[in-house]
């Protein structure tokens, strides 16, 4: 095999056949004449976008008689393809694809690549074209062809309609099982998405409560500062009024002392000189005016006292309101703590789910260590008990994945009547050829003993994973 300068990206695992229909090969001949260049024509479907590292390889098909019989039967299911290799590393030669300039143009969907004669196979084995993307995933496969002269006769093998119907039935059952596994995977992904949404909503509510608490604390602080300023202003007014009251008291004392002095002088004047009567009357009038001023000052002092009491009531109301706001702040802090506890509980539940998922993955890896058999090379017959007595459980959405375990323990798929290697007939024993071929070409489920062909490794893994759900 010729080696190129740069090896193409390949995959060690043969993926699901559903990707094979994304690139369709056109005008593939049954055989090509050795010694000449060949051109590979292919069509890109609307669901596939080519990339720079995509390539087309020529793979050798290990075609047996059964495979040639299947190839001449037309199939309407585009996902049905037969390959004679297991991984994309088994290519004989390859060519890098050319990226179209405009994928929207209809002419860009029709592409071609030319293989030089120097790099082509020199034998008359069966080969096929395969389109492999830069991730190593097969996106399309052609029908097999040969490299031989034109004068050789074409080999045409006819198969029976019963074998074709049996193969199609097996294909439908495998597709149905694959669809059930996909539906189960979608359901698990949906549950995970719902849990992620619930966790995100809880986090948003927690952030909202934190913002509300922060705003309330800011408002309480501003209100407290405002009230402290008002109390300070009221205290200053109270001190000012107290100072004025003291001044008025000293004035009253002075007036009272003056009144006493005037009364003594008036008595002296009455006793000394009667002519001073008019002056006495004048003094009485002044005394009356002074008494009236004293009364007014007394009423003003009462008003000041009432103002002081009202200020004290306002101060009491302010202190009460401040206490209510502090109680509300404490309640919001308690709710914040409860939401944090709920968030921690949801986080722990998420971690438990992830640990369970890791355990399931390790169990799946352990079960995959039992792989090894091929389904198409052994004429395996489904037990009658599985076909007649096994019905879907009405209580299960996707059926019972453990149905048929007891039947498979009593029946063995090896109970065949004719050896496919030496064509010899036998009763209930096992032919040596059959036993050796089965051990090399088949995969057996370690739980229900169901047999799978080695080339259907992905279906076998999905089946084993179904038991662990």
Short mmCIF file of C-alpha atoms in Angstrom, two decimals:
data_model
loop_
_atom_site.label_atom_id
_atom_site.label_comp_id
_atom_site.label_asym_id
_atom_site.label_seq_id
_atom_site.Cartn_x
_atom_site.Cartn_y
_atom_site.Cartn_z
CA UNK A 1 0.00 0.00 0.00
CA UNK A 2 1.37 3.40 -0.92
CA UNK A 3 1.78 5.84 2.01
CA UNK A 4 1.02 9.52 1.51
CA UNK A 5 2.84 12.41 3.13
CA UNK A 6 0.08 13.09 5.65
CA UNK A 7 -2.17 10.33 6.99
CA UNK A 8 -5.89 11.14 6.96
CA UNK A 9 -7.95 11.36 10.17
CA UNK A 10 -9.41 7.95 10.98
CA UNK A 11 -11.52 6.33 13.66
CA UNK A 12 -10.82 3.05 15.48
CA UNK A 13 -14.56 2.32 15.89
CA UNK A 14 -17.04 1.72 13.09
CA UNK A 15 -19.96 4.05 13.81
CA UNK A 16 -23.67 3.75 13.14
CA UNK A 17 -24.68 3.01 9.53
CA UNK A 18 -27.20 5.87 9.56
CA UNK A 19 -24.39 8.26 8.50
CA UNK A 20 -23.65 6.27 5.32
CA UNK A 21 -26.41 7.99 3.33
CA UNK A 22 -25.11 11.56 3.73
CA UNK A 23 -22.81 11.20 0.71
CA UNK A 24 -24.04 9.22 -2.32
CA UNK A 25 -21.62 7.72 -4.87
CA UNK A 26 -22.77 7.82 -8.51
CA UNK A 27 -21.80 5.92 -11.66
CA UNK A 28 -19.75 3.27 -9.85
CA UNK A 29 -18.75 0.51 -12.30
CA UNK A 30 -18.84 -3.19 -11.47
CA UNK A 31 -15.15 -3.42 -12.44
CA UNK A 32 -12.34 -1.12 -13.57
CA UNK A 33 -9.56 -2.04 -15.99
CA UNK A 34 -6.17 -2.22 -14.21
CA UNK A 35 -3.46 0.24 -15.27
CA UNK A 36 -5.68 3.28 -15.80
CA UNK A 37 -6.85 6.21 -13.71
CA UNK A 38 -10.39 6.07 -12.32
CA UNK A 39 -12.73 8.94 -11.43
CA UNK A 40 -15.02 8.74 -8.42
CA UNK A 41 -18.29 10.69 -8.73
CA UNK A 42 -20.29 11.52 -5.59
CA UNK A 43 -23.17 13.76 -4.46
CA UNK A 44 -23.35 15.76 -1.21
CA UNK A 45 -26.80 15.68 0.39
CA UNK A 46 -28.40 18.75 1.96
CA UNK A 47 -27.86 17.39 5.52
CA UNK A 48 -24.05 17.22 5.16
CA UNK A 49 -21.48 20.07 5.07
CA UNK A 50 -17.97 19.07 3.85
CA UNK A 51 -14.81 20.24 5.65
CA UNK A 52 -11.17 20.76 4.73
CA UNK A 53 -9.82 17.46 6.13
CA UNK A 54 -12.48 15.18 4.55
CA UNK A 55 -11.19 12.40 2.30
CA UNK A 56 -12.33 9.54 0.08
CA UNK A 57 -10.64 6.17 0.53
CA UNK A 58 -10.66 2.85 -1.29
CA UNK A 59 -11.38 0.02 1.16
CA UNK A 60 -11.07 -3.68 0.54
CA UNK A 61 -14.31 -5.68 0.93
CA UNK A 62 -13.96 -9.17 2.40
CA UNK A 63 -17.00 -10.34 0.46
CA UNK A 64 -18.19 -13.91 1.03
CA UNK A 65 -20.93 -15.71 -0.90
CA UNK A 66 -23.72 -14.40 1.37
CA UNK A 67 -22.52 -10.81 0.92
CA UNK A 68 -22.58 -11.07 -2.90
CA UNK A 69 -26.13 -12.40 -2.71
CA UNK A 70 -27.26 -9.39 -0.69
CA UNK A 71 -25.61 -6.88 -3.04
CA UNK A 72 -27.78 -7.70 -6.07
CA UNK A 73 -31.06 -7.27 -4.15
CA UNK A 74 -32.42 -3.69 -4.32
CA UNK A 75 -33.06 -2.04 -0.95
CA UNK A 76 -35.25 0.98 -0.33
CA UNK A 77 -33.70 1.68 3.08
CA UNK A 78 -30.78 4.08 2.49
CA UNK A 79 -29.22 3.19 5.84
CA UNK A 80 -28.50 -0.40 4.74
CA UNK A 81 -24.88 -0.81 3.66
CA UNK A 82 -22.49 -3.73 3.76
CA UNK A 83 -18.80 -3.18 4.41
CA UNK A 84 -16.02 -5.72 4.66
CA UNK A 85 -13.83 -3.67 7.03
CA UNK A 86 -14.19 -2.69 10.67
CA UNK A 87 -12.43 0.67 11.04
CA UNK A 88 -11.49 3.57 8.77
CA UNK A 89 -7.81 2.80 9.35
CA UNK A 90 -8.04 -0.14 6.93
CA UNK A 91 -8.03 2.00 3.77
CA UNK A 92 -5.90 0.95 0.80
CA UNK A 93 -5.38 4.46 -0.60
CA UNK A 94 -7.14 7.83 -0.31
CA UNK A 95 -7.52 11.29 -1.88
CA UNK A 96 -8.40 14.61 -0.19
CA UNK A 97 -11.75 16.04 -1.31
CA UNK A 98 -12.13 19.46 -2.92
CA UNK A 99 -14.37 21.89 -1.03
CA UNK A 100 -17.05 23.56 -3.20
CA UNK A 101 -17.03 27.37 -3.32
CA UNK A 102 -20.77 27.81 -2.80
CA UNK A 103 -22.70 25.00 -1.09
CA UNK A 104 -26.04 26.62 -1.97
CA UNK A 105 -25.37 26.14 -5.67
CA UNK A 106 -26.93 22.91 -6.96
CA UNK A 107 -23.88 22.20 -9.13
CA UNK A 108 -21.66 22.29 -6.03
CA UNK A 109 -23.40 19.16 -4.73
CA UNK A 110 -21.98 17.08 -7.63
CA UNK A 111 -18.26 16.45 -6.93
CA UNK A 112 -15.57 14.13 -8.23
CA UNK A 113 -12.06 13.00 -7.34
CA UNK A 114 -9.53 11.13 -9.49
CA UNK A 115 -7.34 8.23 -8.32
CA UNK A 116 -4.08 7.68 -10.20
CA UNK A 117 -3.36 4.21 -11.57
CA UNK A 118 -0.06 3.96 -9.68
CA UNK A 119 -1.85 3.96 -6.29
CA UNK A 120 -4.69 1.57 -7.23
CA UNK A 121 -4.83 -2.12 -6.16
CA UNK A 122 -3.32 -4.73 -8.48
CA UNK A 123 -5.42 -7.75 -7.41
CA UNK A 124 -8.98 -8.78 -8.36
CA UNK A 125 -10.47 -8.45 -4.86
CA UNK A 126 -13.60 -6.44 -4.20
CA UNK A 127 -13.16 -2.79 -3.15
CA UNK A 128 -15.47 0.18 -2.46
CA UNK A 129 -15.31 3.98 -2.16
CA UNK A 130 -15.97 5.50 1.30
CA UNK A 131 -16.34 9.18 2.20
CA UNK A 132 -14.73 9.87 5.63
CA UNK A 133 -14.97 13.29 7.37
CA UNK A 134 -12.17 14.94 9.36
CA UNK A 135 -13.48 13.31 12.58
CA UNK A 136 -12.95 9.82 11.13
CA UNK A 137 -16.70 9.19 10.67
CA UNK A 138 -17.92 7.40 7.51
CA UNK A 139 -20.50 9.56 5.69
CA UNK A 140 -21.02 7.46 2.57
CA UNK A 141 -20.09 4.09 1.01
CA UNK A 142 -20.38 2.83 -2.57
CA UNK A 143 -21.23 -0.57 -3.96
CA UNK A 144 -18.25 -2.98 -4.32
CA UNK A 145 -16.24 -3.16 -7.53
CA UNK A 146 -13.19 -5.05 -8.90
CA UNK A 147 -10.03 -4.27 -10.83
CA UNK A 148 -9.94 -6.84 -13.71
CA UNK A 149 -9.83 -6.95 -17.50
CA UNK A 150 -13.01 -6.48 -19.49
CA UNK A 151 -13.09 -10.01 -20.94
CA UNK A 152 -13.75 -11.61 -17.56
CA UNK A 153 -17.27 -12.77 -17.03
CA UNK A 154 -19.36 -10.98 -14.43
CA UNK A 155 -20.31 -13.09 -11.46
CA UNK A 156 -23.99 -13.02 -10.67
CA UNK A 157 -25.33 -15.03 -7.75
CA UNK A 158 -29.07 -15.27 -7.08
CA UNK A 159 -30.48 -15.63 -3.61
CA UNK A 160 -33.84 -16.90 -2.43
CA UNK A 161 -36.71 -14.60 -1.49
CA UNK A 162 -36.98 -16.22 1.97
CA UNK A 163 -33.40 -15.35 2.87
CA UNK A 164 -33.92 -11.78 1.69
CA UNK A 165 -37.10 -11.44 3.78
CA UNK A 166 -35.33 -12.90 6.81
CA UNK A 167 -32.44 -10.43 6.42
CA UNK A 168 -34.87 -7.52 6.01
CA UNK A 169 -36.79 -8.63 9.12
CA UNK A 170 -33.58 -8.80 11.13
CA UNK A 171 -32.63 -5.36 9.83
CA UNK A 172 -36.01 -3.93 10.93
CA UNK A 173 -35.64 -5.43 14.40
CA UNK A 174 -32.15 -3.97 14.76
CA UNK A 175 -33.42 -0.56 13.59
CA UNK A 176 -36.29 -0.73 16.09
CA UNK A 177 -33.91 -1.56 18.96
CA UNK A 178 -31.63 1.27 17.88
CA UNK A 179 -34.58 3.70 17.83
CA UNK A 180 -35.65 2.61 21.32
CA UNK A 181 -32.15 3.26 22.63
CA UNK A 182 -32.12 6.69 20.96
CA UNK A 183 -35.51 7.54 22.52
CA UNK A 184 -34.20 6.49 25.94
CA UNK A 185 -31.13 8.68 25.46
CA UNK A 186 -33.32 11.64 24.44
CA UNK A 187 -35.44 11.13 27.58
CA UNK A 188 -32.35 11.15 29.81
CA UNK A 189 -31.05 14.27 28.10
CA UNK A 190 -34.43 15.94 28.61
CA UNK A 191 -34.40 15.10 32.35
CA UNK A 192 -30.88 16.49 32.66
CA UNK A 193 -31.97 19.69 30.85
CA UNK A 194 -34.95 20.09 33.20
CA UNK A 195 -32.69 19.72 36.26
CA UNK A 196 -30.28 22.27 34.79
CA UNK A 197 -33.20 24.70 34.20
CA UNK A 198 -34.48 24.22 37.76
CA UNK A 199 -31.01 24.84 39.19
CA UNK A 200 -30.58 27.97 37.09
CA UNK A 201 -34.00 29.27 38.17
CA UNK A 202 -33.09 28.71 41.84
CA UNK A 203 -29.83 30.57 41.37
CA UNK A 204 -31.67 33.48 39.75
CA UNK A 205 -34.14 33.62 42.65
CA UNK A 206 -31.24 33.58 45.12
CA UNK A 207 -29.54 36.45 43.29
CA UNK A 208 -32.83 38.39 43.24
CA UNK A 209 -33.27 37.97 47.00
CA UNK A 210 -29.70 39.07 47.58
CA UNK A 211 -30.28 42.21 45.50
CA UNK A 212 -33.52 42.96 47.38
CA UNK A 213 -31.75 42.49 50.72
CA UNK A 214 -28.94 44.77 49.63
CA UNK A 215 -31.41 47.47 48.51
CA UNK A 216 -33.33 47.24 51.77
CA UNK A 217 -30.14 47.55 53.79
CA UNK A 218 -29.22 50.63 51.77
CA UNK A 219 -32.67 52.16 52.31
CA UNK A 220 -32.55 51.41 56.06
CA UNK A 221 -29.14 53.04 56.30
CA UNK A 222 -30.34 56.14 54.41
CA UNK A 223 -33.51 56.36 56.52
CA UNK A 224 -31.48 55.97 59.72
CA UNK A 225 -29.10 58.75 58.67
CA UNK A 226 -32.08 61.00 57.87
CA UNK A 227 -33.71 60.29 61.23
CA UNK A 228 -30.45 60.90 63.10
CA UNK A 229 -30.15 64.27 61.33
CA UNK A 230 -33.74 65.17 62.30
CA UNK A 231 -33.15 64.10 65.93
CA UNK A 232 -29.96 66.16 66.03
CA UNK A 233 -31.83 69.18 64.64
CA UNK A 234 -34.63 68.71 67.18
CA UNK A 235 -32.09 68.50 70.00
CA UNK A 236 -30.51 71.75 68.84
CA UNK A 237 -33.95 73.42 68.73
CA UNK A 238 -34.67 72.02 72.20
CA UNK A 239 -31.42 73.46 73.56
CA UNK A 240 -32.17 76.82 71.93
CA UNK A 241 -35.67 76.90 73.43
CA UNK A 242 -34.27 75.92 76.84
CA UNK A 243 -31.80 78.79 76.66
CA UNK A 244 -34.58 81.22 75.72
CA UNK A 245 -36.72 79.85 78.56
CA UNK A 246 -33.90 80.46 81.04
CA UNK A 247 -33.51 84.00 79.75
CA UNK A 248 -37.27 84.60 80.11
CA UNK A 249 -37.13 83.18 83.67
CA UNK A 250 -34.35 85.53 84.60
CA UNK A 251 -36.35 88.39 83.07
CA UNK A 252 -39.41 87.40 85.09
CA UNK A 253 -37.30 87.34 88.28
CA UNK A 254 -35.98 90.75 87.44
CA UNK A 255 -39.50 92.05 86.81
CA UNK A 256 -40.75 90.53 90.03
CA UNK A 257 -37.89 92.15 91.92
CA UNK A 258 -38.63 95.42 90.17
CA UNK A 259 -42.34 95.04 91.02
CA UNK A 260 -41.52 94.52 94.67
CA UNK A 261 -39.29 97.56 94.65
CA UNK A 262 -42.01 99.64 93.01
CA UNK A 263 -44.60 98.44 95.51
CA UNK A 264 -42.32 99.47 98.38
CA UNK A 265 -41.71 102.81 96.75
CA UNK A 266 -45.48 103.16 96.19
CA UNK A 267 -46.21 102.44 99.82
CA UNK A 268 -43.56 104.94 100.86
CA UNK A 269 -45.07 107.49 98.51
CA UNK A 270 -48.61 106.87 99.90
CA UNK A 271 -47.40 107.17 103.40
CA UNK A 272 -45.12 110.12 102.58
CA UNK A 273 -47.23 112.22 100.31
CA UNK A 274 -50.86 111.93 99.29
CA UNK A 275 -50.13 114.08 96.27
CA UNK A 276 -48.38 111.19 94.72
CA UNK A 277 -51.75 109.31 94.18
CA UNK A 278 -51.80 109.89 90.48
CA UNK A 279 -48.23 108.62 90.26
CA UNK A 280 -49.33 105.55 92.21
CA UNK A 281 -52.20 104.94 89.82
CA UNK A 282 -49.74 105.23 86.97
CA UNK A 283 -47.51 102.74 88.65
CA UNK A 284 -50.49 100.40 89.08
CA UNK A 285 -51.19 100.64 85.42
CA UNK A 286 -47.55 99.77 84.71
CA UNK A 287 -47.86 96.91 87.17
CA UNK A 288 -50.90 95.66 85.28
CA UNK A 289 -49.03 95.80 81.99
CA UNK A 290 -46.13 93.94 83.56
CA UNK A 291 -48.51 91.29 84.91
CA UNK A 292 -50.09 90.91 81.48
CA UNK A 293 -46.59 90.45 79.96
CA UNK A 294 -45.80 87.88 82.61
CA UNK A 295 -48.99 85.97 81.75
CA UNK A 296 -48.10 85.96 78.07
CA UNK A 297 -44.64 84.69 78.87
CA UNK A 298 -46.15 81.92 81.02
CA UNK A 299 -48.43 80.82 78.16
CA UNK A 300 -45.48 80.88 75.79
CA UNK A 301 -43.58 78.64 78.19
CA UNK A 302 -46.51 76.16 78.21
CA UNK A 303 -46.49 76.15 74.39
CA UNK A 304 -42.78 75.38 74.41
CA UNK A 305 -43.41 72.50 76.83
CA UNK A 306 -46.11 71.03 74.55
CA UNK A 307 -43.70 71.31 71.60
CA UNK A 308 -41.09 69.39 73.59
CA UNK A 309 -43.59 66.59 74.35
CA UNK A 310 -44.60 66.34 70.67
CA UNK A 311 -40.93 66.07 69.68
CA UNK A 312 -40.48 63.25 72.21
CA UNK A 313 -43.49 61.40 70.70
CA UNK A 314 -42.00 61.77 67.20
CA UNK A 315 -38.69 60.43 68.47
CA UNK A 316 -40.50 57.40 69.97
CA UNK A 317 -42.30 56.77 66.63
CA UNK A 318 -39.00 56.98 64.74
CA UNK A 319 -37.35 54.46 67.08
CA UNK A 320 -40.32 52.08 66.68
CA UNK A 321 -40.17 52.31 62.86
CA UNK A 322 -36.44 51.66 62.96
CA UNK A 323 -37.05 48.51 65.04
CA UNK A 324 -39.67 47.29 62.50
CA UNK A 325 -37.20 47.74 59.62
CA UNK A 326 -34.55 45.81 61.55
CA UNK A 327 -37.04 42.95 62.14
CA UNK A 328 -37.88 42.91 58.41
CA UNK A 329 -34.16 42.76 57.59
CA UNK A 330 -33.73 39.77 59.95
CA UNK A 331 -36.66 37.97 58.23
CA UNK A 332 -35.11 38.55 54.78
CA UNK A 333 -31.78 37.20 56.03
CA UNK A 334 -33.54 34.05 57.30
CA UNK A 335 -35.24 33.52 53.90
CA UNK A 336 -31.88 34.00 52.19
CA UNK A 337 -30.34 31.30 54.40
CA UNK A 338 -33.21 28.89 53.62
CA UNK A 339 -32.77 29.44 49.86
CA UNK A 340 -29.03 28.83 50.22
CA UNK A 341 -29.73 25.53 52.01
CA UNK A 342 -32.11 24.53 49.19
CA UNK A 343 -29.46 25.41 46.61
CA UNK A 344 -26.85 23.28 48.42
CA UNK A 345 -29.30 20.35 48.54
CA UNK A 346 -29.94 20.61 44.78
CA UNK A 347 -26.19 20.80 44.14
CA UNK A 348 -25.60 17.62 46.17
CA UNK A 349 -28.40 15.85 44.29
CA UNK A 350 -26.79 16.86 41.00
CA UNK A 351 -23.42 15.49 42.17
CA UNK A 352 -25.11 12.20 43.19
CA UNK A 353 -26.67 11.90 39.73
CA UNK A 354 -23.28 12.52 38.09
CA UNK A 355 -21.64 9.86 40.29
CA UNK A 356 -24.38 7.36 39.37
CA UNK A 357 -23.83 8.21 35.71
CA UNK A 358 -20.08 7.54 36.11
CA UNK A 359 -20.85 4.18 37.78
CA UNK A 360 -23.14 3.24 34.87
CA UNK A 361 -20.42 4.16 32.39
CA UNK A 362 -17.87 1.98 34.20
CA UNK A 363 -20.36 -0.92 34.28
CA UNK A 364 -20.93 -0.43 30.56
CA UNK A 365 -17.17 -0.52 29.90
CA UNK A 366 -16.87 -3.69 31.96
CA UNK A 367 -19.66 -5.37 30.01
CA UNK A 368 -18.14 -4.38 26.67
CA UNK A 369 -15.11 -6.54 27.47
CA UNK A 370 -17.19 -9.60 26.45
CA UNK A 371 -17.27 -8.73 22.68
CA UNK A 372 -16.26 -11.16 19.89
CA UNK A 373 -18.89 -12.86 17.44
CA UNK A 374 -20.38 -12.07 13.93
CA UNK A 375 -24.13 -12.27 13.27
CA UNK A 376 -24.29 -12.75 9.47
CA UNK A 377 -22.02 -15.78 9.18
CA UNK A 378 -24.16 -17.98 11.53
CA UNK A 379 -27.77 -18.87 10.60
CA UNK A 380 -29.09 -18.13 14.09
CA UNK A 381 -32.80 -18.87 14.63
CA UNK A 382 -34.82 -16.96 17.20
CA UNK A 383 -36.34 -19.36 19.80
CA UNK A 384 -40.03 -20.04 19.46
CA UNK A 385 -40.64 -18.91 23.03
CA UNK A 386 -39.21 -15.46 22.14
CA UNK A 387 -41.45 -15.12 19.05
CA UNK A 388 -44.76 -16.40 20.50
CA UNK A 389 -44.76 -15.87 24.24
CA UNK A 390 -42.73 -12.67 24.52
CA UNK A 391 -45.13 -9.76 24.30
CA UNK A 392 -44.54 -6.13 25.24
CA UNK A 393 -45.28 -5.29 28.87
CA UNK A 394 -48.10 -2.71 28.90
CA UNK A 395 -46.56 -1.09 31.96
CA UNK A 396 -43.21 -0.41 30.22
CA UNK A 397 -42.86 2.33 27.59
CA UNK A 398 -39.97 0.76 25.68
CA UNK A 399 -40.63 -2.86 26.48
CA UNK A 400 -38.90 -5.17 28.94
CA UNK A 401 -35.12 -5.30 28.14
CA UNK A 402 -34.79 -8.46 30.32
CA UNK A 403 -37.42 -10.50 28.49
CA UNK A 404 -36.03 -13.69 27.04
CA UNK A 405 -33.26 -14.17 29.63
CA UNK A 406 -34.71 -17.40 31.01
CA UNK A 407 -35.45 -18.74 27.52
CA UNK A 408 -31.90 -18.00 26.37
CA UNK A 409 -30.51 -19.95 29.34
CA UNK A 410 -32.31 -23.12 28.25
CA UNK A 411 -31.83 -22.64 24.50
CA UNK A 412 -28.56 -21.96 22.75
CA UNK A 413 -28.15 -20.22 19.35
CA UNK A 414 -25.53 -22.84 18.57
CA UNK A 415 -28.16 -25.59 18.14
CA UNK A 416 -27.94 -25.58 14.33
CA UNK A 417 -28.64 -28.38 11.88
CA UNK A 418 -26.01 -27.74 9.24
CA UNK A 419 -22.41 -26.55 9.44
CA UNK A 420 -21.85 -23.45 7.22
CA UNK A 421 -18.17 -24.41 6.72
CA UNK A 422 -18.10 -28.12 5.87
CA UNK A 423 -21.88 -28.36 4.96
CA UNK A 424 -22.19 -31.52 7.06
CA UNK A 425 -25.46 -32.42 8.82
CA UNK A 426 -25.62 -33.17 12.58
CA UNK A 427 -28.33 -33.47 15.22
CA UNK A 428 -27.86 -31.72 18.55
CA UNK A 429 -24.07 -31.61 18.72
CA UNK A 430 -21.76 -28.76 17.69
CA UNK A 431 -19.51 -28.95 14.68
CA UNK A 432 -15.86 -28.14 15.30
CA UNK A 433 -15.81 -25.68 12.38
CA UNK A 434 -18.92 -23.92 13.68
CA UNK A 435 -17.56 -23.60 17.24
CA UNK A 436 -14.24 -22.12 16.04
CA UNK A 437 -15.94 -19.66 13.67
CA UNK A 438 -18.45 -18.55 16.31
CA UNK A 439 -15.79 -17.85 18.91
CA UNK A 440 -13.94 -15.64 16.42
CA UNK A 441 -16.85 -13.87 14.70
CA UNK A 442 -19.62 -13.41 17.29
CA UNK A 443 -20.33 -11.23 20.36
CA UNK A 444 -22.32 -12.74 23.22
CA UNK A 445 -24.28 -10.63 25.72
CA UNK A 446 -23.04 -11.49 29.25
CA UNK A 447 -26.51 -10.92 30.72
CA UNK A 448 -29.04 -12.55 28.39
CA UNK A 449 -26.61 -14.59 26.15
CA UNK A 450 -27.96 -12.95 23.01
CA UNK A 451 -25.66 -13.30 19.97
CA UNK A 452 -24.48 -10.34 17.83
CA UNK A 453 -22.14 -10.29 14.79
CA UNK A 454 -18.72 -8.73 15.42
CA UNK A 455 -19.28 -6.06 12.76
CA UNK A 456 -22.38 -4.85 14.64
CA UNK A 457 -20.33 -3.81 17.63
CA UNK A 458 -22.31 -0.57 18.20
CA UNK A 459 -25.63 -2.46 18.33
CA UNK A 460 -24.10 -4.94 20.80
CA UNK A 461 -22.90 -2.07 23.04
CA UNK A 462 -26.35 -0.44 22.93
CA UNK A 463 -27.97 -3.78 23.83
CA UNK A 464 -25.67 -4.30 26.85
CA UNK A 465 -26.23 -0.69 27.93
CA UNK A 466 -30.01 -1.28 27.78
CA UNK A 467 -29.66 -3.92 30.55
CA UNK A 468 -27.99 -1.38 32.82
CA UNK A 469 -30.83 1.17 32.49
#
